[in-house]
């Protein structure tokens, strides 16, 4: 079963990511307290644990300390789902929250500062995650079930 692993936000540009186990996600602000949560196609970012692990396993040299998912600077980490181009336009349901997948979260040069080669390791196969728009707000928590749906005719 796919599930929500964790949630994170940053309150300022280039600021530290704060990891939480529960958060409200709204139409107006995305993940509560996140500085980039305003309405739009990039309101919330979601990444797959399996894709993150695949990317970091390919790094050479191996980082002296293991990289953590918040190094990617995304909002939501899920397991049991791998993202790809075919997911654009589909809905991602996390507990009662419904997100529309709007595109790929392109790895940026900030990843070079985290570890040499990380930007390139995140580039193939949408390993960097997806961008989303909030369709139905809710409070989510670690352990919530995650499902995808291509039927966008309703909020289900």
PDB file of C-alpha atoms in Angstrom:
ATOM      1  CA  UNK A   1       0.000   0.000   0.000  1.00  0.00           C
ATOM      2  CA  UNK A   2       1.311   3.435  -0.930  1.00  0.00           C
ATOM      3  CA  UNK A   3       1.549   5.832   1.990  1.00  0.00           C
ATOM      4  CA  UNK A   4       2.622   9.264   3.155  1.00  0.00           C
ATOM      5  CA  UNK A   5       6.034   9.105   4.822  1.00  0.00           C
ATOM      6  CA  UNK A   6       6.644  12.730   5.829  1.00  0.00           C
ATOM      7  CA  UNK A   7       5.923  16.418   5.177  1.00  0.00           C
ATOM      8  CA  UNK A   8       8.299  19.397   5.080  1.00  0.00           C
ATOM      9  CA  UNK A   9       8.223  23.145   4.521  1.00  0.00           C
ATOM     10  CA  UNK A  10      10.538  26.151   4.503  1.00  0.00           C
ATOM     11  CA  UNK A  11       9.605  29.582   5.811  1.00  0.00           C
ATOM     12  CA  UNK A  12      12.219  31.553   3.869  1.00  0.00           C
ATOM     13  CA  UNK A  13      14.182  31.385   0.635  1.00  0.00           C
ATOM     14  CA  UNK A  14      17.122  28.982   0.981  1.00  0.00           C
ATOM     15  CA  UNK A  15      15.925  28.299   4.521  1.00  0.00           C
ATOM     16  CA  UNK A  16      16.143  25.065   6.442  1.00  0.00           C
ATOM     17  CA  UNK A  17      13.448  22.500   5.658  1.00  0.00           C
ATOM     18  CA  UNK A  18      11.309  21.754   8.710  1.00  0.00           C
ATOM     19  CA  UNK A  19      10.009  18.188   8.768  1.00  0.00           C
ATOM     20  CA  UNK A  20       6.638  17.456  10.384  1.00  0.00           C
ATOM     21  CA  UNK A  21       4.448  14.374  10.666  1.00  0.00           C
ATOM     22  CA  UNK A  22       1.167  16.275  10.213  1.00  0.00           C
ATOM     23  CA  UNK A  23       0.184  19.451   8.343  1.00  0.00           C
ATOM     24  CA  UNK A  24      -2.774  21.277   6.887  1.00  0.00           C
ATOM     25  CA  UNK A  25      -2.721  21.765   3.123  1.00  0.00           C
ATOM     26  CA  UNK A  26      -4.958  24.552   1.819  1.00  0.00           C
ATOM     27  CA  UNK A  27      -6.116  25.971  -1.501  1.00  0.00           C
ATOM     28  CA  UNK A  28      -4.596  29.343  -0.600  1.00  0.00           C
ATOM     29  CA  UNK A  29      -1.251  28.371   0.922  1.00  0.00           C
ATOM     30  CA  UNK A  30      -0.392  24.769   0.032  1.00  0.00           C
ATOM     31  CA  UNK A  31       1.476  23.110   2.919  1.00  0.00           C
ATOM     32  CA  UNK A  32       1.004  25.306   5.985  1.00  0.00           C
ATOM     33  CA  UNK A  33       3.973  27.608   6.680  1.00  0.00           C
ATOM     34  CA  UNK A  34       5.651  26.896   3.313  1.00  0.00           C
ATOM     35  CA  UNK A  35       6.813  30.094   1.653  1.00  0.00           C
ATOM     36  CA  UNK A  36       6.092  28.802  -1.877  1.00  0.00           C
ATOM     37  CA  UNK A  37       2.593  27.444  -1.265  1.00  0.00           C
ATOM     38  CA  UNK A  38       0.617  30.100  -3.151  1.00  0.00           C
ATOM     39  CA  UNK A  39      -1.970  28.946  -5.710  1.00  0.00           C
ATOM     40  CA  UNK A  40      -0.644  27.691  -9.034  1.00  0.00           C
ATOM     41  CA  UNK A  41       0.830  24.689 -10.799  1.00  0.00           C
ATOM     42  CA  UNK A  42       3.776  24.385  -8.373  1.00  0.00           C
ATOM     43  CA  UNK A  43       1.833  24.804  -5.125  1.00  0.00           C
ATOM     44  CA  UNK A  44       2.989  21.521  -3.554  1.00  0.00           C
ATOM     45  CA  UNK A  45       5.869  19.226  -4.520  1.00  0.00           C
ATOM     46  CA  UNK A  46       5.772  15.462  -3.970  1.00  0.00           C
ATOM     47  CA  UNK A  47       8.577  12.922  -4.266  1.00  0.00           C
ATOM     48  CA  UNK A  48       8.720   9.121  -4.216  1.00  0.00           C
ATOM     49  CA  UNK A  49      10.954   7.512  -1.588  1.00  0.00           C
ATOM     50  CA  UNK A  50      11.854   4.721  -3.999  1.00  0.00           C
ATOM     51  CA  UNK A  51      12.898   7.177  -6.726  1.00  0.00           C
ATOM     52  CA  UNK A  52      14.909   9.233  -4.211  1.00  0.00           C
ATOM     53  CA  UNK A  53      16.692   6.079  -3.017  1.00  0.00           C
ATOM     54  CA  UNK A  54      17.406   5.054  -6.607  1.00  0.00           C
ATOM     55  CA  UNK A  55      18.944   8.451  -7.375  1.00  0.00           C
ATOM     56  CA  UNK A  56      21.080   8.614  -4.241  1.00  0.00           C
ATOM     57  CA  UNK A  57      22.313   5.030  -4.678  1.00  0.00           C
ATOM     58  CA  UNK A  58      23.957   6.065  -7.951  1.00  0.00           C
ATOM     59  CA  UNK A  59      26.050   8.866  -6.455  1.00  0.00           C
ATOM     60  CA  UNK A  60      29.800   8.545  -6.642  1.00  0.00           C
ATOM     61  CA  UNK A  61      31.636   9.180  -4.525  1.00  0.00           C
ATOM     62  CA  UNK A  62      29.231   8.001  -1.869  1.00  0.00           C
ATOM     63  CA  UNK A  63      28.272  10.893   0.423  1.00  0.00           C
ATOM     64  CA  UNK A  64      30.176  10.793   3.756  1.00  0.00           C
ATOM     65  CA  UNK A  65      26.833  11.008   5.549  1.00  0.00           C
ATOM     66  CA  UNK A  66      23.629   9.697   3.978  1.00  0.00           C
ATOM     67  CA  UNK A  67      21.519  12.283   2.192  1.00  0.00           C
ATOM     68  CA  UNK A  68      18.039  12.814   3.584  1.00  0.00           C
ATOM     69  CA  UNK A  69      14.900  13.425   1.528  1.00  0.00           C
ATOM     70  CA  UNK A  70      14.595  17.025   2.744  1.00  0.00           C
ATOM     71  CA  UNK A  71      17.855  17.761   0.914  1.00  0.00           C
ATOM     72  CA  UNK A  72      15.647  17.628  -2.211  1.00  0.00           C
ATOM     73  CA  UNK A  73      13.604  20.526  -0.747  1.00  0.00           C
ATOM     74  CA  UNK A  74      10.202  19.088  -1.628  1.00  0.00           C
ATOM     75  CA  UNK A  75       7.068  19.185   0.530  1.00  0.00           C
ATOM     76  CA  UNK A  76       5.778  15.628   0.638  1.00  0.00           C
ATOM     77  CA  UNK A  77       7.498  12.230   0.612  1.00  0.00           C
ATOM     78  CA  UNK A  78       5.455   9.157  -0.313  1.00  0.00           C
ATOM     79  CA  UNK A  79       6.333   5.490  -0.710  1.00  0.00           C
ATOM     80  CA  UNK A  80       4.867   2.836  -2.974  1.00  0.00           C
ATOM     81  CA  UNK A  81       4.440   5.107  -6.015  1.00  0.00           C
ATOM     82  CA  UNK A  82       6.839   6.025  -8.829  1.00  0.00           C
ATOM     83  CA  UNK A  83       6.063   9.135 -10.869  1.00  0.00           C
ATOM     84  CA  UNK A  84       6.374   9.588 -14.637  1.00  0.00           C
ATOM     85  CA  UNK A  85       5.121  11.803 -17.467  1.00  0.00           C
ATOM     86  CA  UNK A  86       1.944   9.719 -17.742  1.00  0.00           C
ATOM     87  CA  UNK A  87       0.849  11.051 -14.327  1.00  0.00           C
ATOM     88  CA  UNK A  88       0.403  14.655 -15.484  1.00  0.00           C
ATOM     89  CA  UNK A  89      -3.251  15.598 -15.127  1.00  0.00           C
ATOM     90  CA  UNK A  90      -4.063  12.739 -12.758  1.00  0.00           C
ATOM     91  CA  UNK A  91      -5.112  13.122  -9.145  1.00  0.00           C
ATOM     92  CA  UNK A  92      -3.059  12.134  -6.139  1.00  0.00           C
ATOM     93  CA  UNK A  93      -5.093  11.448  -3.008  1.00  0.00           C
ATOM     94  CA  UNK A  94      -3.301  11.552   0.353  1.00  0.00           C
ATOM     95  CA  UNK A  95      -5.777  10.832   3.124  1.00  0.00           C
ATOM     96  CA  UNK A  96      -8.571  13.338   2.335  1.00  0.00           C
ATOM     97  CA  UNK A  97      -6.251  15.692   0.426  1.00  0.00           C
ATOM     98  CA  UNK A  98      -6.590  15.720  -3.362  1.00  0.00           C
ATOM     99  CA  UNK A  99      -3.801  17.123  -5.534  1.00  0.00           C
ATOM    100  CA  UNK A 100      -3.640  17.440  -9.313  1.00  0.00           C
ATOM    101  CA  UNK A 101      -0.251  16.458 -10.733  1.00  0.00           C
ATOM    102  CA  UNK A 102       0.770  19.349 -13.011  1.00  0.00           C
ATOM    103  CA  UNK A 103       4.309  18.431 -14.046  1.00  0.00           C
ATOM    104  CA  UNK A 104       7.804  17.331 -13.147  1.00  0.00           C
ATOM    105  CA  UNK A 105       9.815  18.981 -10.397  1.00  0.00           C
ATOM    106  CA  UNK A 106      12.956  19.647 -12.397  1.00  0.00           C
ATOM    107  CA  UNK A 107      16.158  19.129 -10.430  1.00  0.00           C
ATOM    108  CA  UNK A 108      17.977  22.452 -10.073  1.00  0.00           C
ATOM    109  CA  UNK A 109      21.542  23.573  -9.513  1.00  0.00           C
ATOM    110  CA  UNK A 110      20.868  23.769  -5.743  1.00  0.00           C
ATOM    111  CA  UNK A 111      21.247  19.982  -5.801  1.00  0.00           C
ATOM    112  CA  UNK A 112      24.894  20.390  -6.891  1.00  0.00           C
ATOM    113  CA  UNK A 113      25.594  22.100  -3.568  1.00  0.00           C
ATOM    114  CA  UNK A 114      24.052  19.167  -1.683  1.00  0.00           C
ATOM    115  CA  UNK A 115      26.296  16.606  -3.390  1.00  0.00           C
ATOM    116  CA  UNK A 116      28.171  16.471  -6.718  1.00  0.00           C
ATOM    117  CA  UNK A 117      26.113  14.522  -9.241  1.00  0.00           C
ATOM    118  CA  UNK A 118      22.812  14.729  -7.342  1.00  0.00           C
ATOM    119  CA  UNK A 119      21.208  17.016  -9.926  1.00  0.00           C
ATOM    120  CA  UNK A 120      22.065  14.524 -12.695  1.00  0.00           C
ATOM    121  CA  UNK A 121      20.959  11.514 -10.615  1.00  0.00           C
ATOM    122  CA  UNK A 122      17.535  13.111 -10.051  1.00  0.00           C
ATOM    123  CA  UNK A 123      17.016  14.018 -13.719  1.00  0.00           C
ATOM    124  CA  UNK A 124      15.998  10.706 -15.375  1.00  0.00           C
ATOM    125  CA  UNK A 125      12.570   9.153 -14.936  1.00  0.00           C
ATOM    126  CA  UNK A 126      11.056  11.971 -12.858  1.00  0.00           C
ATOM    127  CA  UNK A 127      13.157  11.045  -9.831  1.00  0.00           C
ATOM    128  CA  UNK A 128      13.000  14.665  -8.677  1.00  0.00           C
ATOM    129  CA  UNK A 129       9.271  14.347  -8.051  1.00  0.00           C
ATOM    130  CA  UNK A 130       6.148  16.112  -9.258  1.00  0.00           C
ATOM    131  CA  UNK A 131       4.546  19.528  -8.930  1.00  0.00           C
ATOM    132  CA  UNK A 132       0.929  19.694  -7.847  1.00  0.00           C
ATOM    133  CA  UNK A 133      -2.042  21.984  -7.390  1.00  0.00           C
ATOM    134  CA  UNK A 134      -4.391  21.583  -4.414  1.00  0.00           C
ATOM    135  CA  UNK A 135      -7.887  20.483  -5.505  1.00  0.00           C
ATOM    136  CA  UNK A 136      -9.370  19.527  -2.119  1.00  0.00           C
ATOM    137  CA  UNK A 137      -7.703  20.817   1.063  1.00  0.00           C
ATOM    138  CA  UNK A 138      -7.196  18.639   4.132  1.00  0.00           C
ATOM    139  CA  UNK A 139      -4.952  17.903   7.066  1.00  0.00           C
ATOM    140  CA  UNK A 140      -2.582  15.038   6.291  1.00  0.00           C
ATOM    141  CA  UNK A 141      -0.364  12.925   8.510  1.00  0.00           C
ATOM    142  CA  UNK A 142       2.384  10.352   8.153  1.00  0.00           C
ATOM    143  CA  UNK A 143       0.909   6.934   7.456  1.00  0.00           C
ATOM    144  CA  UNK A 144      -2.026   8.255   5.411  1.00  0.00           C
ATOM    145  CA  UNK A 145      -2.915   6.090   2.418  1.00  0.00           C
ATOM    146  CA  UNK A 146      -1.875   7.434  -0.998  1.00  0.00           C
ATOM    147  CA  UNK A 147      -3.696   6.602  -4.244  1.00  0.00           C
ATOM    148  CA  UNK A 148      -3.708   7.925  -7.796  1.00  0.00           C
ATOM    149  CA  UNK A 149      -6.669   8.381 -10.098  1.00  0.00           C
ATOM    150  CA  UNK A 150      -6.826   9.447 -13.739  1.00  0.00           C
ATOM    151  CA  UNK A 151     -10.558  10.289 -13.559  1.00  0.00           C
ATOM    152  CA  UNK A 152     -10.608  14.051 -12.981  1.00  0.00           C
ATOM    153  CA  UNK A 153     -14.354  14.490 -13.480  1.00  0.00           C
ATOM    154  CA  UNK A 154     -14.890  14.654  -9.719  1.00  0.00           C
ATOM    155  CA  UNK A 155     -12.913  15.270  -6.555  1.00  0.00           C
ATOM    156  CA  UNK A 156     -12.355  11.570  -5.975  1.00  0.00           C
TER     157      UNK A 156
END
